[in-house]
Coordinates of C-alpha atoms in Angstrom, one line a residue:
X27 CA -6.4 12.4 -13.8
X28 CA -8.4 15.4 -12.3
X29 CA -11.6 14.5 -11.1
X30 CA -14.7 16.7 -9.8
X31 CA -16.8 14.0 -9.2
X32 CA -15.1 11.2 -6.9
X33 CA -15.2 10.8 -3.3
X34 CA -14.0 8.8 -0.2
X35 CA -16.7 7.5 1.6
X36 CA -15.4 4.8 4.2
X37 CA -12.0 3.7 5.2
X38 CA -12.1 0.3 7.2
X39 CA -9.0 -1.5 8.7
X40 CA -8.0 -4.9 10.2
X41 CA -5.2 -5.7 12.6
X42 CA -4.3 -8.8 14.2
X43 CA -4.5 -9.3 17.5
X44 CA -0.6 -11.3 18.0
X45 CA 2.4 -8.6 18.6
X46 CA 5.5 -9.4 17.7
X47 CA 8.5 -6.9 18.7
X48 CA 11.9 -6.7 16.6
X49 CA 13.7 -7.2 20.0
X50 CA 11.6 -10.9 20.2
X51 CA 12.8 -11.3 16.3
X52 CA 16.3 -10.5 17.1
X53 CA 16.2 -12.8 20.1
X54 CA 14.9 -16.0 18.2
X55 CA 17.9 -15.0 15.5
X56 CA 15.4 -14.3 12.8
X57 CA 16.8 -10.6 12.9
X58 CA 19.7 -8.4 14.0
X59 CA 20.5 -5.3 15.8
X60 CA 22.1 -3.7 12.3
X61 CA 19.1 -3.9 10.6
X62 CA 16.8 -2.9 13.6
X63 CA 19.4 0.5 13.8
X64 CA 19.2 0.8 10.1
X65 CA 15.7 -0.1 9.5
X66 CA 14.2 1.7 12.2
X67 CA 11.0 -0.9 12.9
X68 CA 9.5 -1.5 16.6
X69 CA 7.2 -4.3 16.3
X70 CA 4.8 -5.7 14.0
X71 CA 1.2 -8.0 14.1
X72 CA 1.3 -11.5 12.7
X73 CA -2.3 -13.1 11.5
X74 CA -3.6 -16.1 13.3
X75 CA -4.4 -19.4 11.4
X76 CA -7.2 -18.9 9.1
X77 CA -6.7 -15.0 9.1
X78 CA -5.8 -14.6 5.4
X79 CA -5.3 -11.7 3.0
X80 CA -8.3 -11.8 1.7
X81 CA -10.5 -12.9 5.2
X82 CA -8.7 -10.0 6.9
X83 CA -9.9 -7.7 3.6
X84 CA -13.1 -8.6 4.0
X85 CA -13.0 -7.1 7.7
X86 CA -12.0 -4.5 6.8
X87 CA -14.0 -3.9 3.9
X88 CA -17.0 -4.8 6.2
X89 CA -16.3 -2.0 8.0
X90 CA -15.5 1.1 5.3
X91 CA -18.8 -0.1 3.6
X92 CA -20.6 0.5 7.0
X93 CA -18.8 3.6 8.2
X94 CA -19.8 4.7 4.2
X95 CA -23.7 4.5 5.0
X96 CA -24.0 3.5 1.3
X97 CA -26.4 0.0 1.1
X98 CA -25.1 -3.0 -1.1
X99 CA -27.5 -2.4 -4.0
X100 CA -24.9 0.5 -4.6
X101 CA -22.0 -1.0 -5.5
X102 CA -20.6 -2.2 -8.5
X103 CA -16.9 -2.9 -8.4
X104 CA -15.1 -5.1 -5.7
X105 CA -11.1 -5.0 -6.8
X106 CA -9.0 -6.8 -4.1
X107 CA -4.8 -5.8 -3.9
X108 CA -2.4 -7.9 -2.6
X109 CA 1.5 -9.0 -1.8
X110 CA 1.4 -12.4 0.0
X111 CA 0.2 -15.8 -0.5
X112 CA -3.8 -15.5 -0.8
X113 CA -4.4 -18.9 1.5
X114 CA -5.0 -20.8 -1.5
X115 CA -3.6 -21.6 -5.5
X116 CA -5.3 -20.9 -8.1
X117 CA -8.6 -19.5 -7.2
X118 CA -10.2 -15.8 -6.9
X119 CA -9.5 -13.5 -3.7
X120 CA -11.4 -10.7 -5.0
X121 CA -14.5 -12.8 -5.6
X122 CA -14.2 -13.9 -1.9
X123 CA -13.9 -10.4 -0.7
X124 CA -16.9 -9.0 -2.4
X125 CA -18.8 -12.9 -1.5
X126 CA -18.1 -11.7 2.2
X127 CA -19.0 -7.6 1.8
X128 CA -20.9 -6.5 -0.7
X129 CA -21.7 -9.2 -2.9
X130 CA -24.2 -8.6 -5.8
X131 CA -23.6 -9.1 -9.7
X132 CA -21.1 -6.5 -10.4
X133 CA -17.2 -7.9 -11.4
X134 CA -14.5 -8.2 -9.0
X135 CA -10.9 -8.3 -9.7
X136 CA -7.7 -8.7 -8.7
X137 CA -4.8 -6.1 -8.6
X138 CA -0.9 -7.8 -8.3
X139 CA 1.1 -4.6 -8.6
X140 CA 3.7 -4.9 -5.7
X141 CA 3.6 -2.7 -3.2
X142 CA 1.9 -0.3 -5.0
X143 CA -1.3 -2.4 -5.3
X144 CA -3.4 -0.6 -3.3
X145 CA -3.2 2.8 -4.7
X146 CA -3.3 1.4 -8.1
X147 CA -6.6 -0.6 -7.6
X148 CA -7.8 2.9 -6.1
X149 CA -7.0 4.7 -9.6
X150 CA -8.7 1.6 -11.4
X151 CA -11.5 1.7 -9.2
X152 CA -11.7 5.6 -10.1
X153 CA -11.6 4.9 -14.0
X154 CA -14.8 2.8 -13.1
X155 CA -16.9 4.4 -10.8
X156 CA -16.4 7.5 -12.9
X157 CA -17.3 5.8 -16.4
X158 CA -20.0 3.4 -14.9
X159 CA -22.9 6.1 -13.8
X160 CA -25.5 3.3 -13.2
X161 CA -24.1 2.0 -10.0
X162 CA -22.4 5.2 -7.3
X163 CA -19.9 3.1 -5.7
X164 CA -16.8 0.6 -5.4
X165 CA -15.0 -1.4 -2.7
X166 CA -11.2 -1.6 -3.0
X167 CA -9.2 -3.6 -0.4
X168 CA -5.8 -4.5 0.6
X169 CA -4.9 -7.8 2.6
X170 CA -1.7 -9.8 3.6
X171 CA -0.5 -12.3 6.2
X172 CA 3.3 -13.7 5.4
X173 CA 4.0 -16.8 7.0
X174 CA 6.8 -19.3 7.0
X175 CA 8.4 -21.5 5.4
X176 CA 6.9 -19.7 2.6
X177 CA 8.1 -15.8 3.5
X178 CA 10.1 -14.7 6.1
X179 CA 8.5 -11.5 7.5
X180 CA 11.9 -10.3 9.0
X181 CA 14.7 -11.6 6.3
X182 CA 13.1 -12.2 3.1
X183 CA 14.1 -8.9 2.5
X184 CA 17.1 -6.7 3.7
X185 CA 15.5 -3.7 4.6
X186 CA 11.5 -4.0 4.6
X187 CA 10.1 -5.9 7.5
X188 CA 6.7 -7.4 6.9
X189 CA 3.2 -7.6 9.3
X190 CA -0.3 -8.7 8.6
X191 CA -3.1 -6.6 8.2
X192 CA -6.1 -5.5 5.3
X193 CA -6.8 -2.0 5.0
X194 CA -10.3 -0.8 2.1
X195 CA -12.0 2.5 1.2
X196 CA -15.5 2.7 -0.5
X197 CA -15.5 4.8 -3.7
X198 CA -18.2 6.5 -4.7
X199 CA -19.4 9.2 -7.4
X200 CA -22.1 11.0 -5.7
X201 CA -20.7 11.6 -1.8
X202 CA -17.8 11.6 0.8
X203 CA -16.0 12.4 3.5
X204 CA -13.1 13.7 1.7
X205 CA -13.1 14.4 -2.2
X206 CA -10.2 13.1 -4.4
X207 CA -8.9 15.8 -6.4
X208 CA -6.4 14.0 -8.4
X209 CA -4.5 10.4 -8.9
X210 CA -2.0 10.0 -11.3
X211 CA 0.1 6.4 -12.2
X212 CA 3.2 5.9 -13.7
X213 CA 5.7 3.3 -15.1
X214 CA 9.4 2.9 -15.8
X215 CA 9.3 -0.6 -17.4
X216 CA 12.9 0.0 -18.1
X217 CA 13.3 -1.5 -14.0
X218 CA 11.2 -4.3 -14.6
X219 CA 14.4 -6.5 -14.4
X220 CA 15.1 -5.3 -11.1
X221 CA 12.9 -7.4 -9.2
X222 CA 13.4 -10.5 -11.3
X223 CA 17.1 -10.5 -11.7
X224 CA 18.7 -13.0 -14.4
X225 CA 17.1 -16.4 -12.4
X226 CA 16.0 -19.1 -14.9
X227 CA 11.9 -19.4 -15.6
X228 CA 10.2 -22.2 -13.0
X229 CA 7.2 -24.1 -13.9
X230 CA 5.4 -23.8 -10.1
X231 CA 5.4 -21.7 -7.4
X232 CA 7.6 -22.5 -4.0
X233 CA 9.6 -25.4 -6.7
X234 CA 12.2 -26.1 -4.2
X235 CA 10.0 -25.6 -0.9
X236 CA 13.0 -22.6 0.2
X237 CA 11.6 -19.4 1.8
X238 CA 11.6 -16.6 -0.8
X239 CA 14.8 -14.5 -0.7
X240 CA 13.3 -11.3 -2.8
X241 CA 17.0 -9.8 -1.9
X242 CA 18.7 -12.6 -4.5
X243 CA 16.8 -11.6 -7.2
X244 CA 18.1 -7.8 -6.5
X245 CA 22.1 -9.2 -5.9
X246 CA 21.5 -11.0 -9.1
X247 CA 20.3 -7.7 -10.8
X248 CA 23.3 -5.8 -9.8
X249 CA 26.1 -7.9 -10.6
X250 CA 25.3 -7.6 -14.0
X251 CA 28.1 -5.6 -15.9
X252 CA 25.2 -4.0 -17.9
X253 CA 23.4 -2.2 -14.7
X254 CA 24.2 1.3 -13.9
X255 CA 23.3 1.7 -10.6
X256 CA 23.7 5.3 -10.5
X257 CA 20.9 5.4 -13.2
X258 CA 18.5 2.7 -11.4
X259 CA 18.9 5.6 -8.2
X260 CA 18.2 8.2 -10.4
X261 CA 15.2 6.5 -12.3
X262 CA 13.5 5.7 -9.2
X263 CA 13.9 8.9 -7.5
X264 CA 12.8 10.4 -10.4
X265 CA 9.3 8.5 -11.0
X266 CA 8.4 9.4 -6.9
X267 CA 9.3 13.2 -8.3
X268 CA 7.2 12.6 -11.6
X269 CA 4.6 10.9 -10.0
X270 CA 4.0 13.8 -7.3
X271 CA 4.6 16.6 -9.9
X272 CA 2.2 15.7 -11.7
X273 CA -0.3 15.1 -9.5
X274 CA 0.0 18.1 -7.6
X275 CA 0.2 20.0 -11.3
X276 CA -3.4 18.3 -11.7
X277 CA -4.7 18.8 -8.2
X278 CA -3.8 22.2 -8.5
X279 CA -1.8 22.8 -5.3
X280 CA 1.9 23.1 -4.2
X281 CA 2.5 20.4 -1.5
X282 CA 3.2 23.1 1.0
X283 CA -0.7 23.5 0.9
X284 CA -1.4 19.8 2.3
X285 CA -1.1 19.1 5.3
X286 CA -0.7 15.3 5.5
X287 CA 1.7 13.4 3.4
X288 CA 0.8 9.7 3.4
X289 CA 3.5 7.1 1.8
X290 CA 4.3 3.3 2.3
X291 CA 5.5 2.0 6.0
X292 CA 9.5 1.9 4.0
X293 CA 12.7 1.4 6.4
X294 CA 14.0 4.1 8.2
X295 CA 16.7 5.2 5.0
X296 CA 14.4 5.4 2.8
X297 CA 11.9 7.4 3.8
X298 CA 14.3 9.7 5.2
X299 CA 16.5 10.2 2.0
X300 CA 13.6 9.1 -0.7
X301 CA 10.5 10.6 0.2
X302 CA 11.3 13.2 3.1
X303 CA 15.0 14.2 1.6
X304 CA 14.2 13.6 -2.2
X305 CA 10.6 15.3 -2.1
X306 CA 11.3 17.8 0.9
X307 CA 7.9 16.6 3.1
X308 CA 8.0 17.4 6.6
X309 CA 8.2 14.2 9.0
X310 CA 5.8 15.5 11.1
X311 CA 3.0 15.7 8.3
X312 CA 3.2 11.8 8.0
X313 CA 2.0 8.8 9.8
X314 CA 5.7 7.4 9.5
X315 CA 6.6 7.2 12.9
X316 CA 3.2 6.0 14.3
X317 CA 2.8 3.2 12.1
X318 CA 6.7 1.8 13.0
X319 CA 4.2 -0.2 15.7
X320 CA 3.0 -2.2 12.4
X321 CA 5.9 -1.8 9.7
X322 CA 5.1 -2.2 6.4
X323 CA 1.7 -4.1 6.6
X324 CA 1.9 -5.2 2.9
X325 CA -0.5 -3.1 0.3
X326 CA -2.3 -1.4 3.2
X327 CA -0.2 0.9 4.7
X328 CA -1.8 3.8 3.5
X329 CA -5.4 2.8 4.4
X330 CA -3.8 2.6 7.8
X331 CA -2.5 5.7 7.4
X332 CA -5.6 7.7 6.7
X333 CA -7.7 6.0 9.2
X334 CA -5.1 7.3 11.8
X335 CA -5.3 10.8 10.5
X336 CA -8.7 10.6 10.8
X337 CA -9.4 9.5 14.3
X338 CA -6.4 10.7 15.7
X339 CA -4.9 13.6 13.9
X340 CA -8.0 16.3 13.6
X341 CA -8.2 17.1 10.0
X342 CA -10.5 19.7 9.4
X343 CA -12.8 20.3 6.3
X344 CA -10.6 22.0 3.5
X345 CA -7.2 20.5 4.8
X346 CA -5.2 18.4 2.0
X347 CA -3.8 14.6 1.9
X348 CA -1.2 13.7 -0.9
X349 CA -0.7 9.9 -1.2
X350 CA 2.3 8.4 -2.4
X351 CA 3.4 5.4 -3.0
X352 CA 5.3 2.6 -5.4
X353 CA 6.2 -1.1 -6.2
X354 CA 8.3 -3.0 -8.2
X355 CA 7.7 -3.3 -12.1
X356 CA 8.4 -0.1 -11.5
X357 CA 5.4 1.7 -10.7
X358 CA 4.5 5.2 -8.8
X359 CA 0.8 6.4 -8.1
X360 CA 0.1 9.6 -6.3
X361 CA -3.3 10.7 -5.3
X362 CA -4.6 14.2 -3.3
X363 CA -7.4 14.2 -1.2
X364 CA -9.4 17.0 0.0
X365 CA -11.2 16.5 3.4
X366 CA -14.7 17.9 3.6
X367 CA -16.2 17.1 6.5
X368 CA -15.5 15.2 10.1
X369 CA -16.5 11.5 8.8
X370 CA -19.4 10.3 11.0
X371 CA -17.7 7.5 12.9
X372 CA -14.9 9.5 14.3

């Protein structure tokens, strides 16, 4: 989707304040030096008690709304992205997010798309604030803590390791920092199966109180006689191509012109083979090897990202951002973003 109309006007971020190295993982035998060669991460933060997805969204959120200038009465969309357990069954993050920053009468919702959450509640968000013209703007946030027993943070999965942290951006249709030229979504339901594997149906969450082991799910995937895996490589790669392609096409620029390429906080293989290799972005125009201090902080990562570019990195009005990033289901969304101006806060 092009758009002339849609603009960035705060990015807010939350960290906790508890470190916790790889090296301290690999000592308490919750890790291993393989994987820490393999997967590249350094360290990670890990939420306090009480510190939530959705109570470290709201920080966050707290702050993009205030770095945005924009007063509550101006908002008419909360929609609230997560990963992790939410601190609670069966109840409403996203109303507790905009309860704790905006609040107001407009809806709020909830976005469960994977790692790709985030960018996918931002297109949503877009949609709205560009067909709702009697309200200017919308909060979008991203939050996760992963605790045990319920998720290991370093071996529920092979290759991504896991911290804490919320991340938000204010929407809005009159004014911005930075101006979003372009977003663009897309699915490959064919890989749905990939995340779920052939595992029977359960009738609760957590049924056998075992921490999750996302990795099963993928073994039990690809032992199936009918999986090509060639063609699962080749579909993936091909929706981050897709997905980029086309947004670019829509943005109107080659990716040469930007000169920041945001994507997700992946291990160390991938993003050197799938997004630098596959796409041909330069390390060195992404936040990659700054943010190995956090690893792959949920739904967030690229709110985290463009808060570093902005403080730290000097973008100057007219310089471009392409966003990138995906999640299980399988879907890619791919944004560019055109910086106007120095934000205030910086």
């Amino acid at each position: 989707m092009r758009w002339n109309d849609l603009y960035i006007a705060g990015v807010g971020t939350y960290l906790p304040e508890q470190v916790e190295t790889v090296d301290e993982a690999i000592a308490a035998g919750r890790y291993t030096e393989e994987k820490k060669a393999m997967n590249g991460y350094r360290e990670l933060r890990v939420a306090a008690p009480g510190e939530t997805g959705p109570v470290m969204a709201a920080i966050a959120g707290r702050q993009a709304v205030e770095r945005s200038g924009l007063s509550h009465d101006e908002f008419g969309l909360t929609v609230h992205a997560s990963l992790s357990h939410q601190g609670l069954d069966l109840w409403t993050p996203a109303s507790y997010v905009q309860a704790n920053t905006v609040g107001g009468s407009g809806p709020a919702f909830e976005v469960k798309q994977g790692c790709n959450g985030f960018m996918a509640a931002v297109d949503l968000a877009a949609a709205y604030v560009g067909s709702h013209k009697d309200f200017s703007a919308a909060l979008v946030t991203a939050g996760d803590a992963f605790h045990l027993p319920y998720f290991d943070r370093w071996c529920s999965e092979d290759q991504n390791v896991n911290g804490d942290g919320a991340g938000a951006f204010v929407l809005s249709n009159k004014a911005g920092f930075a101006r979003v030229r372009a977003i663009y979504s897309y699915a490959d339901s064919t890989l749905e199966q990939m995340s779920r594997g052939f595992q029977e149906w359960t009738t609760m969450p957590f049924p056998n109180g075992e921490t999750l082991q996302l990795n099963r799910s993928m073994e039990d995937y690809l032992q199936n006689s009918d999986v090509d895996l060639d063609e699962m490589v080749a579909k993936i790669a091909g929706g981050v191509q897709h997905s980029l392609k086309q947004v670019l096409h829509e943005a109107e620029i080659e990716l040469a012109d930007a000169r920041f390429f945001l994507h997700q906080q992946l291990a160390e293989t991938i993003a050197q083979y799938g997004i630098c290799g596959l796409l041909g972005v330069k390390r060195e125009s992404t936040t990659y090897d700054w943010a190995k201090q956090y690893s792959m902080v949920g739904t967030a990562d690229l709110a985290l990202g463009l808060d570093h570019v902005l403080a730290e990195r000097d973008p100057q009005p007219g310089d471009l951002v392409v966003m990138q990033s995906s999640g299980a289901g399988y879907v890619w969304t791919a944004a560019v973003v055109e910086i106007l101006e120095r934000p205030s806060w910086v």
